[in-house]
Amino acid sequence: MLRYISYDIVFREIPEEVTLAVNLTGCPYRCRGCHSPHLQEDVGDELTAATLSALLDTYGDAVTCVCFMGGDGAPDEVMYLASLVRQAHKKTAWYSGSPTIFAEAPSVFDYIKAGPYIESLGGLDSPTTNQRLYRTRNGKLEKLSIRNCLSRPEKS
C-alpha cells in the first residue's frame, strides 16, 4: 500500500514546472543525513487513484506536473498513479532514492531523479552529488543540470 503524509505546490523541484509534490512514506533506503527522515516511517493516508484525482481537481490548471517524492517500496503503484496523472494531461516526475532507474519508469515519467542521498556528496544542488535528474524524451533519458538552474541538458 502506498501512503502519503503531505503534499505541497513547489517551484524548484522540476525545472520550469509548477509542481504538486506528494511526499510518500515508507522509504526503504534510510540514507544517513536524510533531510526527510519522517518519510522513512510507514505512516500517513493511503494514496489511491481517487485521492490523487481529488488533488488534481483541487489544483486544476494551477499545476503542470505531479512529482512523487519517494515510493520506492511500491514502484508499480507509483507508476500506475503516474499513468493516471498523464491521462489528466499533466507532466509526471519521480524523486527516487534508488541507485538505478526502474526499467519501466522512462515510459511513464517526464522527469526522474535517481540516487540515494549520500551526506558527504550532498544533494542535487551540490557539484559533487551522486544524484541525477533526468528528463525523458521519446523513452530516452537526458541528464539535466540543476546546479546552475539553467534547466538544460548537460553536454556529454
Coordinates of C-alpha atoms in Angstrom, one line a residue:
M1 CA 0.0 0.0 0.0
L2 CA 1.3 3.4 -1.0
R3 CA 1.0 6.1 1.7
Y4 CA 1.5 9.8 1.7
I5 CA 2.0 12.2 4.6
S6 CA 1.7 15.6 2.9
Y7 CA 1.8 17.5 -0.4
D8 CA 2.7 21.0 -1.5
I9 CA 3.0 23.2 -4.5
V10 CA 6.7 23.6 -5.3
F11 CA 8.6 25.6 -8.0
R12 CA 12.2 24.3 -7.7
E13 CA 12.0 20.6 -7.8
I14 CA 11.2 20.2 -11.5
P15 CA 12.6 22.9 -13.9
E16 CA 10.0 25.2 -15.5
E17 CA 7.1 23.4 -13.8
V18 CA 4.6 24.3 -11.1
T19 CA 4.6 21.0 -9.3
L20 CA 2.3 19.2 -6.9
A21 CA 4.9 17.3 -4.8
V22 CA 3.4 14.4 -3.0
N23 CA 5.5 13.1 -0.1
L24 CA 5.3 9.3 0.1
T25 CA 6.2 7.4 3.2
G26 CA 7.9 4.0 3.8
C27 CA 11.2 4.8 2.2
P28 CA 13.3 1.7 2.3
Y29 CA 16.8 3.4 2.0
R30 CA 17.4 5.0 5.3
C31 CA 20.1 7.4 3.9
R32 CA 22.4 8.9 6.6
G33 CA 21.7 12.6 6.9
C34 CA 18.3 12.3 5.1
H35 CA 16.6 15.7 5.1
S36 CA 13.1 14.0 5.5
P37 CA 13.6 11.1 7.9
H38 CA 9.9 11.2 8.7
L39 CA 9.3 9.7 5.3
Q40 CA 11.0 6.5 6.3
E41 CA 8.1 5.6 8.6
D42 CA 5.1 3.6 7.2
V43 CA 2.6 6.3 8.2
G44 CA 0.0 8.6 6.6
D45 CA -3.0 8.1 4.4
E46 CA -3.3 5.7 1.5
L47 CA -2.7 7.3 -1.8
T48 CA -5.3 5.9 -4.1
A49 CA -6.5 6.9 -7.6
A50 CA -9.4 8.7 -6.0
T51 CA -7.2 10.6 -3.6
L52 CA -4.9 11.7 -6.4
S53 CA -7.9 12.6 -8.7
A54 CA -9.3 14.8 -5.9
L55 CA -5.9 16.6 -5.6
L56 CA -5.7 17.2 -9.3
D57 CA -9.3 18.5 -9.3
T58 CA -8.4 20.9 -6.4
Y59 CA -5.5 22.4 -8.2
G60 CA -6.6 22.1 -11.8
D61 CA -4.6 24.1 -14.2
A62 CA -2.6 25.8 -11.4
V63 CA -0.2 22.8 -11.5
T64 CA 1.6 21.5 -14.6
C65 CA 3.4 18.5 -13.0
V66 CA 2.9 15.9 -10.3
C67 CA 6.1 14.7 -8.5
F68 CA 6.0 11.6 -6.4
M69 CA 8.6 12.1 -3.7
G70 CA 9.6 8.6 -2.8
G71 CA 7.5 5.5 -3.1
D72 CA 10.4 3.1 -3.8
G73 CA 8.8 0.5 -1.7
A74 CA 5.9 0.2 -4.1
P75 CA 7.2 1.2 -7.6
D76 CA 4.4 -0.4 -9.5
E77 CA 1.9 1.6 -7.6
V78 CA 3.8 4.8 -8.2
M79 CA 4.0 4.1 -11.9
Y80 CA 0.3 3.3 -12.1
L81 CA -0.6 6.6 -10.4
A82 CA 1.8 8.4 -12.7
S83 CA -0.1 6.9 -15.7
L84 CA -3.3 8.4 -14.3
V85 CA -1.6 11.8 -14.0
R86 CA -0.6 11.6 -17.6
Q87 CA -4.2 10.9 -18.6
A88 CA -5.1 14.2 -16.8
H89 CA -2.6 15.9 -19.2
K90 CA 0.0 16.8 -16.5
K91 CA 3.7 16.0 -16.6
T92 CA 5.0 13.4 -14.2
A93 CA 8.1 13.2 -12.0
W94 CA 9.6 10.8 -9.6
Y95 CA 12.2 11.5 -6.9
S96 CA 13.6 8.0 -6.2
G97 CA 16.4 7.1 -3.9
S98 CA 17.2 4.1 -6.0
P99 CA 20.7 3.9 -7.3
T100 CA 19.3 2.7 -10.6
I101 CA 16.2 3.7 -12.6
F102 CA 13.4 1.2 -12.7
A103 CA 13.2 -0.2 -16.3
E104 CA 9.6 0.9 -16.9
A105 CA 10.0 4.4 -15.4
P106 CA 11.1 6.3 -18.5
S107 CA 7.9 5.3 -20.3
V108 CA 5.7 6.7 -17.5
F109 CA 7.7 9.8 -16.2
D110 CA 8.7 13.0 -17.8
Y111 CA 11.3 13.6 -15.1
I112 CA 13.2 11.1 -12.8
K113 CA 15.6 11.9 -10.0
A114 CA 17.6 8.8 -9.1
G115 CA 20.3 8.1 -6.5
P116 CA 20.4 7.7 -2.7
Y117 CA 21.3 10.7 -0.7
I118 CA 25.0 10.4 0.4
E119 CA 25.6 13.0 3.0
S120 CA 29.3 13.6 2.1
L121 CA 28.3 14.2 -1.6
G122 CA 25.3 16.5 -1.0
G123 CA 22.0 16.8 -2.8
L124 CA 21.1 17.7 -6.3
D125 CA 22.4 21.3 -5.9
S126 CA 25.9 20.1 -4.9
P127 CA 28.6 19.8 -7.6
T128 CA 29.8 16.5 -6.0
T129 CA 26.4 14.8 -5.8
N130 CA 25.8 11.3 -7.0
Q131 CA 22.1 12.1 -7.5
R132 CA 20.9 12.8 -11.1
L133 CA 17.8 14.4 -12.5
Y134 CA 16.7 13.3 -16.0
R135 CA 14.1 14.4 -18.4
T136 CA 12.7 11.7 -20.6
R137 CA 12.1 12.3 -24.3
N138 CA 10.9 9.5 -26.6
G139 CA 11.8 7.0 -23.9
K140 CA 15.4 8.2 -23.6
L141 CA 16.9 9.8 -20.5
E142 CA 18.5 13.2 -20.8
K143 CA 20.6 14.4 -17.8
L144 CA 19.7 17.9 -16.5
S145 CA 21.9 20.3 -14.7
I146 CA 20.1 21.7 -11.6
R147 CA 23.2 23.2 -10.0
N148 CA 23.3 26.2 -12.3
C149 CA 19.5 26.4 -12.6
L150 CA 19.7 26.5 -16.4
S151 CA 17.3 23.5 -16.8
R152 CA 19.1 22.5 -19.9
P153 CA 20.6 19.1 -20.8
E154 CA 24.3 18.7 -19.9
K155 CA 26.6 18.1 -22.8
S156 CA 28.5 14.8 -22.5

